[in-house]
GROMACS .gro file of C-alpha atoms in nm:
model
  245
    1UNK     CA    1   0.438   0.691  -0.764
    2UNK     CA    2   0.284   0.436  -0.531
    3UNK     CA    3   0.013   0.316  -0.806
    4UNK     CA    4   0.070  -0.023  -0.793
    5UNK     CA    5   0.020  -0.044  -1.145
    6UNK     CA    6   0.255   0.191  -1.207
    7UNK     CA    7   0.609   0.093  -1.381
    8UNK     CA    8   0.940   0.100  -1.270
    9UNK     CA    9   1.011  -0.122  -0.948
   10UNK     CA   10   1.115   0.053  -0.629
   11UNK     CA   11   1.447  -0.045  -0.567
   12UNK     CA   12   1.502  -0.132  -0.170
   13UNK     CA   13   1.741   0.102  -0.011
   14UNK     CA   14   2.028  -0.062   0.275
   15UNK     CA   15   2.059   0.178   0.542
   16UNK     CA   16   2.349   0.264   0.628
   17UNK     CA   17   2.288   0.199   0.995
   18UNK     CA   18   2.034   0.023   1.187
   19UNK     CA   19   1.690   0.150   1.031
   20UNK     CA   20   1.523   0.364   1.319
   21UNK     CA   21   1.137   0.309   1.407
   22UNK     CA   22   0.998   0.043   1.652
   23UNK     CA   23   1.230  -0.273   1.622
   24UNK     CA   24   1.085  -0.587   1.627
   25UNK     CA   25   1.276  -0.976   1.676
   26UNK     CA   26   1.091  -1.109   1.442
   27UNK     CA   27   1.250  -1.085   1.034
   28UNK     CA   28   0.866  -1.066   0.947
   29UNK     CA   29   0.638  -0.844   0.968
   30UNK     CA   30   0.227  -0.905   0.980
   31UNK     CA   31  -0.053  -0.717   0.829
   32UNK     CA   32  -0.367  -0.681   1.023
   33UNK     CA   33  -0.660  -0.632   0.800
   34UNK     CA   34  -0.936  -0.442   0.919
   35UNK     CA   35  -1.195  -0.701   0.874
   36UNK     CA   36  -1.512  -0.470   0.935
   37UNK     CA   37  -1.427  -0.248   0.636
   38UNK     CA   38  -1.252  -0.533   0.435
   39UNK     CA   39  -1.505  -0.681   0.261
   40UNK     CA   40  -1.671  -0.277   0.196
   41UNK     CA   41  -1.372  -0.177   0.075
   42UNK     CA   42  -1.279  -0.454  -0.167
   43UNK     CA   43  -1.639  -0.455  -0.316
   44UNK     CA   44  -1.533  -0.068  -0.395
   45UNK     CA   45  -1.208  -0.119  -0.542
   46UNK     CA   46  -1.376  -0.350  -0.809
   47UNK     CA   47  -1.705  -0.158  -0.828
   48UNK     CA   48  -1.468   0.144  -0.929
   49UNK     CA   49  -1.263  -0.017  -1.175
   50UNK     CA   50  -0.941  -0.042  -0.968
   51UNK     CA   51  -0.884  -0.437  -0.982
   52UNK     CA   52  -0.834  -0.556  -1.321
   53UNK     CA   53  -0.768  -0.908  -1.393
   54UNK     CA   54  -0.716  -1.181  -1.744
   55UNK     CA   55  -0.610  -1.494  -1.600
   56UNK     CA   56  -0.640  -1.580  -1.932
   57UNK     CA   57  -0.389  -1.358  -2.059
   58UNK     CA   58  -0.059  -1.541  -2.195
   59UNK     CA   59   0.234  -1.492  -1.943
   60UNK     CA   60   0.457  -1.304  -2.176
   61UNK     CA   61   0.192  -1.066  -2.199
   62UNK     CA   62   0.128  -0.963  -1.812
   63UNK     CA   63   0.162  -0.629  -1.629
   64UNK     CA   64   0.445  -0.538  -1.473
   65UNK     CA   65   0.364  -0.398  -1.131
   66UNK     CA   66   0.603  -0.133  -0.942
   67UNK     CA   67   0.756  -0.392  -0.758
   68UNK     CA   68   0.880  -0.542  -0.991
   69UNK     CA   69   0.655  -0.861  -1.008
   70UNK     CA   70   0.461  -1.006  -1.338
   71UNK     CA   71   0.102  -1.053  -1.264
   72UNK     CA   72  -0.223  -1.119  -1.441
   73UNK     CA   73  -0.394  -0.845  -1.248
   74UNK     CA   74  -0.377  -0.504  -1.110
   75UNK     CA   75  -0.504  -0.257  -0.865
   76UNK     CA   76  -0.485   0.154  -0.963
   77UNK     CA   77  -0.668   0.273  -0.634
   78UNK     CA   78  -0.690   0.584  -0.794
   79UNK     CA   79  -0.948   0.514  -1.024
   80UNK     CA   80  -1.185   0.588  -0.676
   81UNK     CA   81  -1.130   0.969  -0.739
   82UNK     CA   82  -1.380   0.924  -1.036
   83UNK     CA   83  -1.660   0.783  -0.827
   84UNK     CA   84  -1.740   1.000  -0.503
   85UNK     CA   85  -1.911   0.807  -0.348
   86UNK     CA   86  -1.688   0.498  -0.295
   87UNK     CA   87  -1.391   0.744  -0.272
   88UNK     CA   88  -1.584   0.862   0.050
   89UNK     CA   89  -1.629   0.460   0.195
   90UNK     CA   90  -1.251   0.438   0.145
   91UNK     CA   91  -1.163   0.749   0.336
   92UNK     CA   92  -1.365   0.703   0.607
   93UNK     CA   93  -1.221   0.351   0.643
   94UNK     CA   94  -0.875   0.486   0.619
   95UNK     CA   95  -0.962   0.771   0.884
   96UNK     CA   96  -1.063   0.526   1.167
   97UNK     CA   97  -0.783   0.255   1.119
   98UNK     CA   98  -0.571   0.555   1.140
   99UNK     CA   99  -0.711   0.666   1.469
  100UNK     CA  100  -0.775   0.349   1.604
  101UNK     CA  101  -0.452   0.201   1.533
  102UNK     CA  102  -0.216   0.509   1.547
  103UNK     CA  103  -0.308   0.735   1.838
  104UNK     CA  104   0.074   0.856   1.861
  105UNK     CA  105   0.109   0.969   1.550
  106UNK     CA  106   0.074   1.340   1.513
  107UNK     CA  107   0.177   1.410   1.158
  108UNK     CA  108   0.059   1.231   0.804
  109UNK     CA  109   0.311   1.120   0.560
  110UNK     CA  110   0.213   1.038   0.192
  111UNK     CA  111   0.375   0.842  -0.035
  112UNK     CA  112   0.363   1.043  -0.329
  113UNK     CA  113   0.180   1.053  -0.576
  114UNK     CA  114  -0.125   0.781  -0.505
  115UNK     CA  115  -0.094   0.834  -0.173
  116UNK     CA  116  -0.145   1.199  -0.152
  117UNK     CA  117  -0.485   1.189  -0.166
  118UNK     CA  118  -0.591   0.972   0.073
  119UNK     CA  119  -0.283   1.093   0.318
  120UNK     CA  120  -0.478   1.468   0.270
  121UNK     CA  121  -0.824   1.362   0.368
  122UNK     CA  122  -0.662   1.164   0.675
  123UNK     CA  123  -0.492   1.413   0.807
  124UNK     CA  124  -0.737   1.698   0.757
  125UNK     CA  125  -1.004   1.518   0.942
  126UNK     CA  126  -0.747   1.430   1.229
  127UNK     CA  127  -0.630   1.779   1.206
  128UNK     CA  128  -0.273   1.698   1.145
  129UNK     CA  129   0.035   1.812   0.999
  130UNK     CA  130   0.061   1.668   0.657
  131UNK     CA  131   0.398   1.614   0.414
  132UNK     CA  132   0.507   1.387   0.109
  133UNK     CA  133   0.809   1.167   0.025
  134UNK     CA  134   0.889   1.213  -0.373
  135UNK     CA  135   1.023   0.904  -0.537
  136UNK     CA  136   1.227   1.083  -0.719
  137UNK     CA  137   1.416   1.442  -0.590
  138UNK     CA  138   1.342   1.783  -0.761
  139UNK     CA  139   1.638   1.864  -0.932
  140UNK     CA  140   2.032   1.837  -0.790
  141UNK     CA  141   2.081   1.898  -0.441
  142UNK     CA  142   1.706   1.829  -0.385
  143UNK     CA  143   1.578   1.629  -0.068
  144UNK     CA  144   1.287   1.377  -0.137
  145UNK     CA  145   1.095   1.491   0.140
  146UNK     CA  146   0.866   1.777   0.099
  147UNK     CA  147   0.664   1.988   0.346
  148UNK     CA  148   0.863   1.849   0.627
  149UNK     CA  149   0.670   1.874   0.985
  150UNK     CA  150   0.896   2.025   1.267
  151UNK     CA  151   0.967   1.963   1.575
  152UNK     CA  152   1.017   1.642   1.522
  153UNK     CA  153   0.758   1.411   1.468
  154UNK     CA  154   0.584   1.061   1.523
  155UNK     CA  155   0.474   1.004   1.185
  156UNK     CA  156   0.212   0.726   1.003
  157UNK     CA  157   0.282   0.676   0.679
  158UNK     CA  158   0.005   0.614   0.400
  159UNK     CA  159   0.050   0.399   0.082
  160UNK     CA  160  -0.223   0.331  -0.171
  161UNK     CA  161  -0.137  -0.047  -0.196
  162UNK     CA  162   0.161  -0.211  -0.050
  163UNK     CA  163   0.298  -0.518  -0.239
  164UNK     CA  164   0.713  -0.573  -0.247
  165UNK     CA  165   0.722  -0.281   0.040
  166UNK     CA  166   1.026  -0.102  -0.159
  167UNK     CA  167   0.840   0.214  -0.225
  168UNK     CA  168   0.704   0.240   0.134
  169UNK     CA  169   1.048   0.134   0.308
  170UNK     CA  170   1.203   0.390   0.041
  171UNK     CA  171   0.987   0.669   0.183
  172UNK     CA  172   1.079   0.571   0.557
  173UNK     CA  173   1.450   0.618   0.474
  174UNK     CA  174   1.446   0.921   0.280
  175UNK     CA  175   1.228   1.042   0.589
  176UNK     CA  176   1.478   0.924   0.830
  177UNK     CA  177   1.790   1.080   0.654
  178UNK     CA  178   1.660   1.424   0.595
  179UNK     CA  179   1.429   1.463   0.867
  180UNK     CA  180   1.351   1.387   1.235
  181UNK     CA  181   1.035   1.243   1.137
  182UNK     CA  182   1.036   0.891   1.263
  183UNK     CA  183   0.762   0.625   1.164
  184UNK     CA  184   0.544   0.446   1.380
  185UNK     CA  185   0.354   0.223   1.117
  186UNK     CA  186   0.240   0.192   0.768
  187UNK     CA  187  -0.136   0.246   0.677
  188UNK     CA  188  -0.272   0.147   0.351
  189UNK     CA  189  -0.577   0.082   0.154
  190UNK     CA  190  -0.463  -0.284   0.054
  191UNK     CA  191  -0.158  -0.497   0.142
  192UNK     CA  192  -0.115  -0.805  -0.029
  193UNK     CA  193   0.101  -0.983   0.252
  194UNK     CA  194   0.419  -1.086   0.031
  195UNK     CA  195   0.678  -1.247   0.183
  196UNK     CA  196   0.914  -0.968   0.069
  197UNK     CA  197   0.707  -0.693   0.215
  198UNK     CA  198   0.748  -0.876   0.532
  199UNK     CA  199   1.117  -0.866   0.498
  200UNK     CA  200   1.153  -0.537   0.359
  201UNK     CA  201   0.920  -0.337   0.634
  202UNK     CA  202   0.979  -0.568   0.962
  203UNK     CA  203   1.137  -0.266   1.136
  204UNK     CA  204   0.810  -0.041   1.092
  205UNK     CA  205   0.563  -0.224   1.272
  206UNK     CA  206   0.245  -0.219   1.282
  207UNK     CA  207   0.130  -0.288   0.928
  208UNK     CA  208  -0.246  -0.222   0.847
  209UNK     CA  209  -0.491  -0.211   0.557
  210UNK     CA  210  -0.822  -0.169   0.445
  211UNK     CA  211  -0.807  -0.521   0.278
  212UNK     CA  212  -0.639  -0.766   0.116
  213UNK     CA  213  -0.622  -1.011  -0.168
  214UNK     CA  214  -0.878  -1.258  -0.030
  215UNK     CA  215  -1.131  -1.008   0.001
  216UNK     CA  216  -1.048  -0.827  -0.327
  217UNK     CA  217  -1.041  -1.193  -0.523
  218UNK     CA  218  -1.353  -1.262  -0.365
  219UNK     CA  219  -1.493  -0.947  -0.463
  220UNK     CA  220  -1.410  -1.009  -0.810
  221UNK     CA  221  -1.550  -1.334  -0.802
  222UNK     CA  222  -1.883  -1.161  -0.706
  223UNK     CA  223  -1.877  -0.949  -1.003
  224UNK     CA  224  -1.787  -1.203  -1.251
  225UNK     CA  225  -1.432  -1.056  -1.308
  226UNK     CA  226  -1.321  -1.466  -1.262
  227UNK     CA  227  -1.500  -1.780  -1.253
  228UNK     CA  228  -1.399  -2.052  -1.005
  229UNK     CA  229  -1.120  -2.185  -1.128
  230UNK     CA  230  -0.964  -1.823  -1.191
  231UNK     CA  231  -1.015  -1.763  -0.850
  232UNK     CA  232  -0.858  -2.070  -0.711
  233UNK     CA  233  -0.562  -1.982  -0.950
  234UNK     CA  234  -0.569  -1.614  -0.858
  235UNK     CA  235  -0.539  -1.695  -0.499
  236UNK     CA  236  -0.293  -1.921  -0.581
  237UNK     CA  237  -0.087  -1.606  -0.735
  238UNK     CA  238  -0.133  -1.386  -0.451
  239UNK     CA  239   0.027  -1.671  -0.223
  240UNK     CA  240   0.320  -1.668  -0.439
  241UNK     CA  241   0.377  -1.486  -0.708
  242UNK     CA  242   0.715  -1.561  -0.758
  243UNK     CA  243   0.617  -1.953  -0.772
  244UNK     CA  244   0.315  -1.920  -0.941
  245UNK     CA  245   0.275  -2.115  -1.279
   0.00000   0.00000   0.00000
């Protein structure tokens, strides 16, 4: 699952050789946020429901995202299947950052299950090849890869939202062992930047997303979601979660 509401934490996976993709000598790497459908897209997620937020809420009593980090908030993108309309926006958005950004690629890969979706209507409209990475396999002797595009392939891969990176970096791997799919860059409808993303996907450069906490806070700030002071402390979260008290 790539919700990043969703619950267990994906656990990072230590190749067993050096990872293959696009090496960089840099130990981080940087998201570029596609400022002309940022703003769009962030008014969207929040319009639809996706971004909740109580920075009210008593510690003990905060979500638990995928990643493994305790927040106040959280962001199921796929509460924009429910509302057509926005669902469209975010596709579209998705679409041209993937063309723009990733003219080699010439096969989709999902990160199931949020990403499915949006990976679907990408590659449809770009008239590629389109497969999944499972978190989880089958049954026994079951790959996690599924519809696996042959010959092999330069492949972008599409997240819902990326936050520690160890579901996306999870996917590259289990792409990389079973497959000669190799990964060009990660796509995604929000990135939050984390320091530990950085570390954990440096070797799949470029990063890119719709948007990104700034936007979304101040979308949510719009709405009345958060007054001013919960939207100094939320951005004060978002810079460090880990920290954040």
């Amino acid at each position: 699952m790539s919700a990043e509401v969703a619950a267990a934490p994906a656990t990072a996976m230590a190749p067993a050789t050096a990872p293959a993709g696009p090496q960089k000598s840099s130990p981080d790497a940087s998201v570029l946020i596609a400022e002309e459908h940022a703003r769009s897209v962030a008014e969207a997620l929040v319009a639809a429901g996706c971004f909740s937020v109580d920075m009210n809420m008593p510690r003990e009593r905060w979500c638990r995202w995928k990643s493994g980090i305790y927040a106040p908030c959280g962001c199921d993108c796929r509460r924009l299947n429910s509302a057509p309309a926005l669902r469209r926006l975010v596709d579209d958005a998705l679409t041209a950052v993937v063309r723009a950004h990733f003219p080699e690629a010439d096969a989709v890969i999902a990160v199931a299950t949020a990403g499915i979706p949006w990976a679907k209507t990408v590659a449809d409209r770009l008239d590629l090849p389109l497969a999944y990475v499972r978190a989880e396999p089958r049954g026994p002797g079951k790959g996690l890869v599924e519809c696996s595009p042959k010959p092999a392939r330069r492949a972008v891969l599409i997240e819902d939202v990326v936050a520690g990176g160890g579901s996306a970096r999870h996917a590259i791997e289990a792409l990389h062992a079973e497959s000669d799919v190799r990964v060009t860059g990660v796509a995604s409808i929000a990135n939050w930047n984390f320091p530990e993303m950085r570390a954990q996907l440096h070797p799949w450069q470029p990063l890119r997303a719709l948007t990104g906490h700034v936007h979304l806070v101040d979308a949510a700030r719009a709405a009345g979601l958060v007054d001013a002071r919960g939207r100094q402390r939320l951005l004060e979260f978002y810079r460090d979660p880990a920290g954040y008290t």
